[in-house]
């Protein structure tokens, strides 16, 4: 969704039913009678109504993109949780140590915010037959893409989940839906993406809206997570064959605001800094909350702005970069060296200070917005980049035992942009090289934890990781209690 679409004062969002399995504001919601309501009799009677509802479905990408990305990074071996102290956002500290429980509030945010996005999608599908108009099929295709995206996030974090389709789930109705298997979830995700692929355009007039290639890339990733390698190849090769993307020549420009929606952006979550925000409803922010949380604590000096010092890169991640890798400095800020180079710099060492900060999503001067600036940065999240597509395709060719030569060519394409020598390996050595390349190419973007889990290496790389338990996160206990304990909890929790 383009920033103009975001800035369009989305009052409609507060009219569309938002409450599903539970909501962090449910007490206030239930205690206050709404002065108006929208239902099938007063809404979905024009093309504009459908498009406004679709904007509402897109809007939750902002909250879901931020919370899933930073939480997945903290769960990985890339970073420390950071913050001010060991009691600062305890939920992230627990995830960092792999001691999280079903009462972890950040995991509940992932659950509730993601299902809120799904509910908005299902609201559109519930009344899709109200009227017909030219372009309705494309609106439904975008909605299907979003629903697939949201459900994929849930399956990655929690495994099989309840899966309402084509109808809203109002408060108290969640017990009508049993928990499904991940296989059942994946089947529906694939169906939604197939419909999206068949009905989405190659490009959109508004940046950030789903395209055919975005749906193909996500479908390829969904197949890859199920080790369905030929199917993944088919989808990902189609993205490459479209010739719609190319690697940005200068890696250091990708994550600047000037580099948004560039030539390797397959799907990008759009944010804006023109609306204020505060901690009373952090998921309501139209800005990228992850940026402020990842900033330098107590900072003053050039280039950057102050932040909360979470999501702190470890020395181990720094050491993963080969000598001469052009991606290191754009990915990781060495604050001690930066302070030497800029003597006016002052900052406070936060908890678990390593001397490093994320440089992809970090507060920069000139980007801050209104109100609480740490909640209103405009930096888009690059959800699917072309380099990710290349490396996923390489993995499918290699791990599927299909074509190591083609896999090697794809990996070397990514390495060449990074200024590194070509590799000449095959078999397991190539598999290791692909995942090493994914680690450094995509560091800070929320992929590492799930990559380790799906190749069975998480216990070897993540301190405190318990095999048979920590591959998934626990479903929030309050959600299970609200449905009368009909949903089984994940193993080990």
Tab-separated table of C-alpha atoms in Angstrom:
chain	number	residue	atom	x	y	z
A	1	UNK	CA	0.000	0.000	0.000
A	2	UNK	CA	1.469	3.324	-1.024
A	3	UNK	CA	2.177	5.944	1.619
A	4	UNK	CA	-0.527	8.117	0.041
A	5	UNK	CA	-3.011	5.343	0.667
A	6	UNK	CA	-1.789	5.152	4.273
A	7	UNK	CA	-2.102	8.887	4.773
A	8	UNK	CA	-5.658	8.906	3.563
A	9	UNK	CA	-6.980	9.189	7.154
A	10	UNK	CA	-8.250	5.651	7.380
A	11	UNK	CA	-11.230	6.349	9.588
A	12	UNK	CA	-12.927	3.396	7.953
A	13	UNK	CA	-10.565	1.115	9.865
A	14	UNK	CA	-12.331	1.920	13.079
A	15	UNK	CA	-15.683	1.119	11.545
A	16	UNK	CA	-14.781	-2.306	10.256
A	17	UNK	CA	-15.216	-4.988	12.919
A	18	UNK	CA	-11.761	-5.607	14.320
A	19	UNK	CA	-12.383	-7.897	17.247
A	20	UNK	CA	-11.777	-11.576	16.839
A	21	UNK	CA	-10.428	-14.330	19.047
A	22	UNK	CA	-9.445	-11.644	21.533
A	23	UNK	CA	-8.241	-8.087	21.531
A	24	UNK	CA	-5.868	-6.285	23.860
A	25	UNK	CA	-8.435	-3.512	24.199
A	26	UNK	CA	-11.395	-5.865	24.680
A	27	UNK	CA	-12.437	-4.474	28.077
A	28	UNK	CA	-12.663	-0.920	26.773
A	29	UNK	CA	-14.413	-2.182	23.666
A	30	UNK	CA	-17.022	-4.057	25.651
A	31	UNK	CA	-17.536	-1.300	28.207
A	32	UNK	CA	-18.293	1.396	25.648
A	33	UNK	CA	-21.230	1.313	23.312
A	34	UNK	CA	-20.316	2.221	19.733
A	35	UNK	CA	-22.176	5.273	18.413
A	36	UNK	CA	-22.556	3.594	15.033
A	37	UNK	CA	-21.896	0.276	13.380
A	38	UNK	CA	-21.425	-1.106	9.916
A	39	UNK	CA	-22.981	-4.316	8.704
A	40	UNK	CA	-23.951	-5.919	5.414
A	41	UNK	CA	-26.983	-3.644	5.146
A	42	UNK	CA	-24.998	-0.407	5.399
A	43	UNK	CA	-21.697	-1.414	3.820
A	44	UNK	CA	-20.316	-3.292	0.788
A	45	UNK	CA	-22.813	-1.596	-1.486
A	46	UNK	CA	-20.299	0.143	-3.755
A	47	UNK	CA	-16.855	-0.345	-5.251
A	48	UNK	CA	-15.553	2.318	-2.874
A	49	UNK	CA	-16.812	0.308	0.104
A	50	UNK	CA	-14.873	-2.755	-1.033
A	51	UNK	CA	-11.729	-0.737	-1.649
A	52	UNK	CA	-11.942	0.925	1.774
A	53	UNK	CA	-12.354	-2.473	3.400
A	54	UNK	CA	-9.319	-3.709	1.465
A	55	UNK	CA	-7.292	-0.754	2.779
A	56	UNK	CA	-8.339	-1.879	6.246
A	57	UNK	CA	-7.064	-5.391	5.503
A	58	UNK	CA	-3.727	-3.989	4.295
A	59	UNK	CA	-3.401	-1.750	7.333
A	60	UNK	CA	-2.670	-4.604	9.748
A	61	UNK	CA	0.435	-5.434	7.717
A	62	UNK	CA	2.141	-2.587	9.572
A	63	UNK	CA	1.678	-4.103	13.010
A	64	UNK	CA	2.183	-7.706	11.913
A	65	UNK	CA	5.294	-6.873	9.872
A	66	UNK	CA	6.966	-5.093	12.772
A	67	UNK	CA	6.138	-7.586	15.532
A	68	UNK	CA	6.935	-10.762	13.575
A	69	UNK	CA	10.217	-9.427	12.189
A	70	UNK	CA	11.729	-8.178	15.438
A	71	UNK	CA	10.478	-11.152	17.468
A	72	UNK	CA	11.895	-13.648	14.971
A	73	UNK	CA	15.248	-11.860	15.017
A	74	UNK	CA	15.368	-11.908	18.822
A	75	UNK	CA	14.573	-15.628	18.779
A	76	UNK	CA	17.512	-16.330	16.461
A	77	UNK	CA	21.240	-16.513	17.086
A	78	UNK	CA	21.740	-13.187	15.292
A	79	UNK	CA	20.932	-10.804	18.134
A	80	UNK	CA	20.461	-10.178	21.830
A	81	UNK	CA	17.134	-8.802	23.043
A	82	UNK	CA	18.821	-5.672	24.449
A	83	UNK	CA	16.763	-2.835	25.903
A	84	UNK	CA	17.464	-0.862	29.066
A	85	UNK	CA	17.650	-3.777	31.496
A	86	UNK	CA	16.800	-7.445	31.936
A	87	UNK	CA	13.254	-6.392	32.858
A	88	UNK	CA	12.713	-4.189	29.805
A	89	UNK	CA	10.054	-5.906	27.632
A	90	UNK	CA	10.370	-9.154	29.568
A	91	UNK	CA	8.576	-11.045	26.807
A	92	UNK	CA	11.453	-10.391	24.380
A	93	UNK	CA	14.042	-11.213	27.041
A	94	UNK	CA	12.360	-14.581	27.532
A	95	UNK	CA	12.240	-15.299	23.806
A	96	UNK	CA	15.919	-14.394	23.539
A	97	UNK	CA	16.725	-16.937	26.274
A	98	UNK	CA	14.212	-19.518	24.978
A	99	UNK	CA	12.394	-19.413	28.330
A	100	UNK	CA	9.131	-18.015	26.955
A	101	UNK	CA	5.818	-19.390	28.183
A	102	UNK	CA	2.177	-19.243	27.031
A	103	UNK	CA	1.698	-15.960	28.920
A	104	UNK	CA	4.240	-14.069	26.789
A	105	UNK	CA	2.546	-10.820	25.747
A	106	UNK	CA	4.583	-10.314	22.560
A	107	UNK	CA	3.455	-13.712	21.298
A	108	UNK	CA	-0.098	-12.729	22.137
A	109	UNK	CA	0.370	-9.569	20.080
A	110	UNK	CA	1.434	-11.686	17.124
A	111	UNK	CA	-1.651	-13.868	17.568
A	112	UNK	CA	-4.223	-11.108	18.025
A	113	UNK	CA	-2.895	-8.609	15.494
A	114	UNK	CA	-2.494	-11.261	12.806
A	115	UNK	CA	-5.976	-12.634	13.368
A	116	UNK	CA	-7.278	-9.079	13.253
A	117	UNK	CA	-5.854	-8.827	9.734
A	118	UNK	CA	-7.455	-12.144	8.827
A	119	UNK	CA	-10.785	-10.985	10.215
A	120	UNK	CA	-10.708	-7.927	7.988
A	121	UNK	CA	-10.002	-10.150	4.984
A	122	UNK	CA	-12.836	-12.481	5.904
A	123	UNK	CA	-15.172	-9.508	6.301
A	124	UNK	CA	-14.665	-8.776	2.601
A	125	UNK	CA	-15.183	-12.384	1.553
A	126	UNK	CA	-18.298	-12.684	3.721
A	127	UNK	CA	-20.071	-10.033	1.651
A	128	UNK	CA	-18.353	-10.562	-1.689
A	129	UNK	CA	-21.669	-11.351	-3.385
A	130	UNK	CA	-23.415	-8.139	-2.313
A	131	UNK	CA	-22.779	-6.390	-5.631
A	132	UNK	CA	-20.838	-6.847	-8.854
A	133	UNK	CA	-18.544	-4.286	-10.441
A	134	UNK	CA	-15.552	-4.214	-12.738
A	135	UNK	CA	-12.414	-4.829	-10.728
A	136	UNK	CA	-14.044	-6.776	-7.903
A	137	UNK	CA	-12.118	-9.933	-8.763
A	138	UNK	CA	-8.828	-8.092	-8.333
A	139	UNK	CA	-9.933	-6.786	-4.937
A	140	UNK	CA	-10.772	-10.346	-3.897
A	141	UNK	CA	-7.402	-11.524	-5.240
A	142	UNK	CA	-5.559	-8.941	-3.143
A	143	UNK	CA	-7.638	-9.986	-0.150
A	144	UNK	CA	-6.746	-13.633	-0.752
A	145	UNK	CA	-3.053	-12.733	-0.894
A	146	UNK	CA	-3.286	-10.862	2.403
A	147	UNK	CA	-5.155	-13.699	4.102
A	148	UNK	CA	-2.509	-16.149	2.890
A	149	UNK	CA	0.243	-13.848	4.151
A	150	UNK	CA	-1.336	-13.523	7.586
A	151	UNK	CA	-2.001	-17.250	7.975
A	152	UNK	CA	1.555	-18.057	6.882
A	153	UNK	CA	2.893	-15.891	9.712
A	154	UNK	CA	0.741	-17.758	12.213
A	155	UNK	CA	1.776	-21.196	10.949
A	156	UNK	CA	5.467	-20.251	11.095
A	157	UNK	CA	5.158	-19.179	14.721
A	158	UNK	CA	2.525	-21.530	16.122
A	159	UNK	CA	2.107	-24.491	13.764
A	160	UNK	CA	-1.439	-25.531	12.892
A	161	UNK	CA	-4.001	-22.890	13.866
A	162	UNK	CA	-7.792	-22.414	13.753
A	163	UNK	CA	-8.700	-21.192	10.283
A	164	UNK	CA	-11.912	-19.194	9.881
A	165	UNK	CA	-12.680	-18.562	6.227
A	166	UNK	CA	-15.047	-16.155	4.517
A	167	UNK	CA	-16.713	-14.995	7.723
A	168	UNK	CA	-15.834	-12.710	10.603
A	169	UNK	CA	-15.235	-14.165	14.022
A	170	UNK	CA	-16.837	-11.941	16.616
A	171	UNK	CA	-16.010	-12.019	20.289
A	172	UNK	CA	-17.161	-15.292	21.842
A	173	UNK	CA	-17.383	-17.165	18.530
A	174	UNK	CA	-13.827	-18.516	18.362
A	175	UNK	CA	-14.853	-21.776	20.025
A	176	UNK	CA	-16.700	-22.622	16.794
A	177	UNK	CA	-13.339	-23.269	15.154
A	178	UNK	CA	-11.078	-26.185	15.978
A	179	UNK	CA	-7.330	-26.070	15.652
A	180	UNK	CA	-6.253	-27.516	12.281
A	181	UNK	CA	-2.996	-29.152	11.280
A	182	UNK	CA	-0.268	-27.126	9.601
A	183	UNK	CA	-0.837	-29.265	6.513
A	184	UNK	CA	-4.473	-28.153	6.360
A	185	UNK	CA	-3.416	-24.538	6.864
A	186	UNK	CA	-0.832	-24.776	4.092
A	187	UNK	CA	-3.389	-26.251	1.700
A	188	UNK	CA	-5.683	-23.255	2.174
A	189	UNK	CA	-2.775	-20.801	1.966
A	190	UNK	CA	-1.812	-22.369	-1.352
A	191	UNK	CA	-5.410	-22.129	-2.577
A	192	UNK	CA	-5.591	-18.438	-1.673
A	193	UNK	CA	-2.277	-17.743	-3.394
A	194	UNK	CA	-3.277	-19.690	-6.498
A	195	UNK	CA	-6.433	-17.589	-6.784
A	196	UNK	CA	-4.354	-14.452	-6.238
A	197	UNK	CA	-1.834	-15.437	-8.915
A	198	UNK	CA	-4.592	-16.063	-11.431
A	199	UNK	CA	-6.224	-12.679	-10.842
A	200	UNK	CA	-3.546	-10.184	-9.798
A	201	UNK	CA	-1.809	-7.832	-12.257
A	202	UNK	CA	1.930	-7.796	-12.892
A	203	UNK	CA	2.126	-4.272	-11.478
A	204	UNK	CA	-0.045	-1.934	-9.442
A	205	UNK	CA	-0.657	1.792	-9.731
A	206	UNK	CA	-0.281	2.080	-5.942
A	207	UNK	CA	2.994	0.831	-4.487
A	208	UNK	CA	2.638	-1.817	-1.814
A	209	UNK	CA	-0.420	-3.528	-3.243
A	210	UNK	CA	-0.018	-7.224	-3.954
A	211	UNK	CA	1.091	-8.260	-7.426
A	212	UNK	CA	1.180	-11.558	-9.254
A	213	UNK	CA	4.922	-11.854	-8.605
A	214	UNK	CA	4.486	-11.178	-4.888
A	215	UNK	CA	1.955	-14.015	-4.711
A	216	UNK	CA	4.249	-16.318	-6.721
A	217	UNK	CA	7.202	-15.563	-4.450
A	218	UNK	CA	5.146	-16.209	-1.326
A	219	UNK	CA	3.797	-19.431	-2.829
A	220	UNK	CA	7.362	-20.523	-3.556
A	221	UNK	CA	8.285	-19.855	0.066
A	222	UNK	CA	5.253	-21.789	1.320
A	223	UNK	CA	6.269	-24.797	-0.791
A	224	UNK	CA	9.877	-24.491	0.383
A	225	UNK	CA	8.784	-24.601	4.025
A	226	UNK	CA	7.048	-27.898	3.239
A	227	UNK	CA	10.083	-29.214	1.333
A	228	UNK	CA	8.007	-29.368	-1.837
A	229	UNK	CA	10.987	-28.461	-3.971
A	230	UNK	CA	9.675	-28.921	-7.554
A	231	UNK	CA	6.616	-26.823	-6.717
A	232	UNK	CA	8.812	-24.147	-5.141
A	233	UNK	CA	10.995	-24.079	-8.245
A	234	UNK	CA	7.994	-23.654	-10.522
A	235	UNK	CA	6.731	-20.607	-8.618
A	236	UNK	CA	10.103	-18.956	-8.057
A	237	UNK	CA	11.348	-19.522	-11.614
A	238	UNK	CA	8.228	-17.738	-12.841
A	239	UNK	CA	9.170	-14.693	-10.761
A	240	UNK	CA	12.651	-14.641	-12.283
A	241	UNK	CA	11.322	-15.220	-15.808
A	242	UNK	CA	9.105	-12.147	-15.490
A	243	UNK	CA	12.256	-9.970	-15.704
A	244	UNK	CA	10.506	-7.538	-13.353
A	245	UNK	CA	13.343	-7.465	-10.802
A	246	UNK	CA	17.085	-7.087	-10.542
A	247	UNK	CA	19.524	-6.792	-7.672
A	248	UNK	CA	20.215	-3.226	-6.603
A	249	UNK	CA	23.817	-2.534	-7.536
A	250	UNK	CA	24.694	-0.767	-4.272
A	251	UNK	CA	23.523	-2.852	-1.301
A	252	UNK	CA	24.020	0.106	1.061
A	253	UNK	CA	21.113	1.979	-0.527
A	254	UNK	CA	18.444	-0.715	-0.213
A	255	UNK	CA	17.289	0.107	3.315
A	256	UNK	CA	17.390	3.872	3.123
A	257	UNK	CA	14.066	5.625	2.667
A	258	UNK	CA	15.347	6.697	-0.754
A	259	UNK	CA	15.745	3.016	-1.630
A	260	UNK	CA	12.173	1.997	-0.912
A	261	UNK	CA	10.231	0.026	-3.515
A	262	UNK	CA	13.396	-0.445	-5.559
A	263	UNK	CA	14.219	-2.854	-8.325
A	264	UNK	CA	14.570	-5.866	-6.017
A	265	UNK	CA	11.458	-5.223	-3.940
A	266	UNK	CA	9.028	-8.079	-4.563
A	267	UNK	CA	6.753	-7.221	-1.639
A	268	UNK	CA	7.276	-4.328	0.715
A	269	UNK	CA	5.181	-3.265	3.698
A	270	UNK	CA	4.571	0.478	3.514
A	271	UNK	CA	4.855	2.849	6.482
A	272	UNK	CA	4.466	6.597	6.927
A	273	UNK	CA	5.562	9.178	9.507
A	274	UNK	CA	2.813	11.735	8.862
A	275	UNK	CA	0.477	10.493	11.610
A	276	UNK	CA	1.256	10.535	15.301
A	277	UNK	CA	1.232	7.498	17.580
A	278	UNK	CA	1.604	6.558	21.227
A	279	UNK	CA	1.991	3.498	23.412
A	280	UNK	CA	-1.714	3.318	24.256
A	281	UNK	CA	-2.283	1.553	20.933
A	282	UNK	CA	1.077	0.643	19.488
A	283	UNK	CA	-0.528	-1.498	16.779
A	284	UNK	CA	-2.391	1.583	15.570
A	285	UNK	CA	0.811	3.329	14.493
A	286	UNK	CA	1.168	3.996	10.784
A	287	UNK	CA	4.952	4.074	11.332
A	288	UNK	CA	7.454	1.241	11.613
A	289	UNK	CA	7.736	0.666	15.356
A	290	UNK	CA	10.685	-1.712	14.928
A	291	UNK	CA	12.936	1.168	13.865
A	292	UNK	CA	12.666	3.090	17.136
A	293	UNK	CA	13.038	-0.061	19.205
A	294	UNK	CA	16.254	-0.926	17.339
A	295	UNK	CA	17.848	2.508	17.778
A	296	UNK	CA	20.846	3.623	19.836
A	297	UNK	CA	19.889	4.404	23.444
A	298	UNK	CA	20.521	7.988	24.563
A	299	UNK	CA	22.157	8.861	21.267
A	300	UNK	CA	23.303	12.306	20.191
A	301	UNK	CA	25.469	12.969	17.159
A	302	UNK	CA	25.273	12.887	13.353
A	303	UNK	CA	23.313	10.608	11.003
A	304	UNK	CA	21.221	8.725	13.575
A	305	UNK	CA	18.523	9.400	16.179
A	306	UNK	CA	18.060	7.895	19.614
A	307	UNK	CA	16.075	4.721	20.236
A	308	UNK	CA	15.479	1.916	22.743
A	309	UNK	CA	18.509	-0.359	21.981
A	310	UNK	CA	16.639	-3.618	21.411
A	311	UNK	CA	17.479	-6.177	18.712
A	312	UNK	CA	21.259	-5.890	19.231
A	313	UNK	CA	23.505	-7.806	16.786
A	314	UNK	CA	25.930	-10.274	18.325
A	315	UNK	CA	29.629	-10.545	17.579
A	316	UNK	CA	28.848	-13.973	16.144
A	317	UNK	CA	26.765	-12.372	13.406
A	318	UNK	CA	29.498	-9.848	12.637
A	319	UNK	CA	32.001	-12.702	12.355
A	320	UNK	CA	29.713	-14.514	9.903
A	321	UNK	CA	30.533	-11.935	7.234
A	322	UNK	CA	33.543	-12.748	5.079
A	323	UNK	CA	36.356	-10.230	4.799
A	324	UNK	CA	35.486	-7.675	2.153
A	325	UNK	CA	31.739	-8.378	2.216
A	326	UNK	CA	30.113	-5.122	1.110
A	327	UNK	CA	26.978	-5.968	3.097
A	328	UNK	CA	28.573	-5.761	6.548
A	329	UNK	CA	28.476	-2.003	7.157
A	330	UNK	CA	24.994	-1.469	5.653
A	331	UNK	CA	23.751	-4.300	7.888
A	332	UNK	CA	25.527	-3.659	11.189
A	333	UNK	CA	26.622	-0.392	12.777
A	334	UNK	CA	29.810	-0.628	14.843
A	335	UNK	CA	28.896	2.145	17.289
A	336	UNK	CA	32.306	2.203	18.983
A	337	UNK	CA	34.115	2.748	15.703
A	338	UNK	CA	31.478	5.262	14.639
A	339	UNK	CA	32.078	7.190	17.875
A	340	UNK	CA	35.838	7.208	17.227
A	341	UNK	CA	35.213	8.574	13.744
A	342	UNK	CA	32.730	11.127	15.136
A	343	UNK	CA	34.009	12.363	18.549
A	344	UNK	CA	30.811	14.325	19.218
A	345	UNK	CA	28.817	11.093	19.468
A	346	UNK	CA	27.336	10.220	22.863
A	347	UNK	CA	25.172	7.223	23.740
A	348	UNK	CA	24.151	4.979	26.613
A	349	UNK	CA	25.123	1.327	26.659
A	350	UNK	CA	21.932	-0.646	27.081
A	351	UNK	CA	21.397	-4.157	28.405
A	352	UNK	CA	23.522	-6.859	26.730
A	353	UNK	CA	25.401	-4.137	24.860
A	354	UNK	CA	27.576	-5.718	22.162
A	355	UNK	CA	28.900	-2.588	20.491
A	356	UNK	CA	26.660	-3.138	17.455
A	357	UNK	CA	23.279	-1.945	16.217
A	358	UNK	CA	21.029	-2.869	13.326
A	359	UNK	CA	21.812	-0.592	10.394
A	360	UNK	CA	18.960	-1.644	8.116
A	361	UNK	CA	16.140	-0.558	10.404
A	362	UNK	CA	17.577	2.185	12.623
A	363	UNK	CA	16.376	5.731	13.413
A	364	UNK	CA	17.997	8.188	11.034
A	365	UNK	CA	17.872	11.940	11.120
A	366	UNK	CA	15.174	13.347	8.888
A	367	UNK	CA	12.920	10.302	9.097
A	368	UNK	CA	11.201	10.897	12.447
A	369	UNK	CA	7.510	11.740	12.448
A	370	UNK	CA	5.011	13.292	14.810
A	371	UNK	CA	4.087	12.532	18.417
A	372	UNK	CA	6.272	9.752	19.860
A	373	UNK	CA	8.964	9.711	17.180
A	374	UNK	CA	10.122	6.211	18.046
A	375	UNK	CA	6.750	4.853	16.915
A	376	UNK	CA	6.435	6.821	13.704
A	377	UNK	CA	9.408	6.084	11.471
A	378	UNK	CA	8.461	5.690	7.795
A	379	UNK	CA	10.943	2.945	6.881
A	380	UNK	CA	9.280	0.205	4.863
A	381	UNK	CA	9.877	-3.443	5.751
A	382	UNK	CA	11.286	-5.297	2.752
A	383	UNK	CA	9.204	-8.404	3.257
A	384	UNK	CA	10.320	-10.305	0.133
A	385	UNK	CA	13.420	-9.188	-1.758
A	386	UNK	CA	14.664	-10.517	-5.085
A	387	UNK	CA	17.828	-11.803	-3.414
A	388	UNK	CA	15.603	-13.892	-1.137
A	389	UNK	CA	13.876	-15.294	-4.230
A	390	UNK	CA	17.270	-16.194	-5.766
A	391	UNK	CA	18.455	-17.923	-2.594
A	392	UNK	CA	15.156	-19.751	-2.080
A	393	UNK	CA	15.356	-21.032	-5.635
A	394	UNK	CA	18.966	-22.099	-5.098
A	395	UNK	CA	17.895	-23.991	-1.989
A	396	UNK	CA	15.092	-25.759	-3.842
A	397	UNK	CA	17.422	-26.868	-6.648
A	398	UNK	CA	20.069	-28.040	-4.175
A	399	UNK	CA	18.038	-29.621	-1.368
A	400	UNK	CA	15.695	-31.185	-3.905
A	401	UNK	CA	18.659	-32.882	-5.554
A	402	UNK	CA	17.603	-31.339	-8.855
A	403	UNK	CA	20.362	-29.073	-10.209
A	404	UNK	CA	23.360	-28.031	-8.111
A	405	UNK	CA	24.897	-26.159	-11.049
A	406	UNK	CA	21.855	-23.907	-11.302
A	407	UNK	CA	21.788	-23.490	-7.511
A	408	UNK	CA	25.433	-22.461	-7.505
A	409	UNK	CA	24.845	-19.900	-10.251
A	410	UNK	CA	22.063	-18.300	-8.204
A	411	UNK	CA	24.157	-18.131	-5.033
A	412	UNK	CA	27.084	-16.627	-6.898
A	413	UNK	CA	24.784	-13.985	-8.351
A	414	UNK	CA	24.048	-12.794	-4.810
A	415	UNK	CA	27.703	-13.064	-3.761
A	416	UNK	CA	28.874	-11.077	-6.763
A	417	UNK	CA	26.740	-8.106	-5.691
A	418	UNK	CA	28.375	-8.380	-2.256
A	419	UNK	CA	31.861	-8.152	-3.774
A	420	UNK	CA	32.757	-11.756	-2.926
A	421	UNK	CA	34.469	-14.466	-4.943
A	422	UNK	CA	32.401	-17.131	-6.623
A	423	UNK	CA	32.017	-20.488	-4.914
A	424	UNK	CA	32.535	-23.871	-6.526
A	425	UNK	CA	30.859	-26.438	-4.277
A	426	UNK	CA	28.038	-28.956	-4.464
A	427	UNK	CA	25.947	-31.266	-2.317
A	428	UNK	CA	25.924	-30.596	1.424
A	429	UNK	CA	28.710	-28.033	1.107
A	430	UNK	CA	26.466	-26.069	-1.228
A	431	UNK	CA	23.537	-26.414	1.186
A	432	UNK	CA	25.706	-24.971	3.954
A	433	UNK	CA	26.826	-22.163	1.655
A	434	UNK	CA	23.229	-21.283	0.758
A	435	UNK	CA	22.201	-20.942	4.389
A	436	UNK	CA	25.352	-19.020	5.234
A	437	UNK	CA	24.497	-16.678	2.390
A	438	UNK	CA	20.925	-16.338	3.610
A	439	UNK	CA	22.195	-15.427	7.060
A	440	UNK	CA	24.367	-12.515	5.958
A	441	UNK	CA	22.243	-11.342	3.022
A	442	UNK	CA	19.011	-11.276	5.027
A	443	UNK	CA	20.343	-10.440	8.500
A	444	UNK	CA	17.927	-8.291	10.477
A	445	UNK	CA	14.979	-9.212	8.255
A	446	UNK	CA	13.401	-11.970	10.364
A	447	UNK	CA	14.376	-15.095	8.405
A	448	UNK	CA	17.210	-16.703	10.379
A	449	UNK	CA	15.200	-18.405	13.160
A	450	UNK	CA	12.819	-20.113	10.754
A	451	UNK	CA	15.674	-21.110	8.430
A	452	UNK	CA	17.428	-22.865	11.304
A	453	UNK	CA	14.240	-24.581	12.433
A	454	UNK	CA	13.315	-25.968	9.039
A	455	UNK	CA	16.748	-27.497	8.402
A	456	UNK	CA	16.966	-28.928	11.928
A	457	UNK	CA	19.928	-26.796	13.032
A	458	UNK	CA	18.233	-24.553	15.593
A	459	UNK	CA	19.315	-26.615	18.606
A	460	UNK	CA	22.938	-26.472	17.429
A	461	UNK	CA	22.978	-22.713	16.902
A	462	UNK	CA	20.509	-21.135	19.366
A	463	UNK	CA	21.490	-21.239	23.026
A	464	UNK	CA	18.739	-22.661	25.231
A	465	UNK	CA	16.786	-24.133	22.311
A	466	UNK	CA	14.943	-27.331	23.321
A	467	UNK	CA	14.370	-29.762	20.441
A	468	UNK	CA	10.795	-30.938	20.180
A	469	UNK	CA	9.494	-27.754	21.823
A	470	UNK	CA	11.075	-24.542	20.608
A	471	UNK	CA	10.512	-25.192	16.914
A	472	UNK	CA	7.132	-23.587	17.601
A	473	UNK	CA	6.003	-20.900	20.015
A	474	UNK	CA	3.195	-21.491	22.506
A	475	UNK	CA	-0.336	-20.425	21.712
A	476	UNK	CA	-1.204	-17.691	24.245
A	477	UNK	CA	-2.878	-19.418	27.187
A	478	UNK	CA	-5.619	-16.781	27.449
A	479	UNK	CA	-6.701	-17.634	23.889
A	480	UNK	CA	-7.034	-21.311	24.802
A	481	UNK	CA	-8.931	-20.462	27.982
A	482	UNK	CA	-11.350	-18.182	26.120
A	483	UNK	CA	-12.451	-21.077	23.907
A	484	UNK	CA	-12.933	-23.483	26.798
A	485	UNK	CA	-9.603	-25.278	26.384
A	486	UNK	CA	-10.643	-26.987	23.142
A	487	UNK	CA	-7.361	-26.104	21.405
A	488	UNK	CA	-4.369	-28.285	22.362
A	489	UNK	CA	-1.223	-26.416	23.376
A	490	UNK	CA	2.033	-26.964	21.510
A	491	UNK	CA	4.319	-29.674	22.824
A	492	UNK	CA	6.438	-28.718	25.812
A	493	UNK	CA	4.416	-25.706	26.925
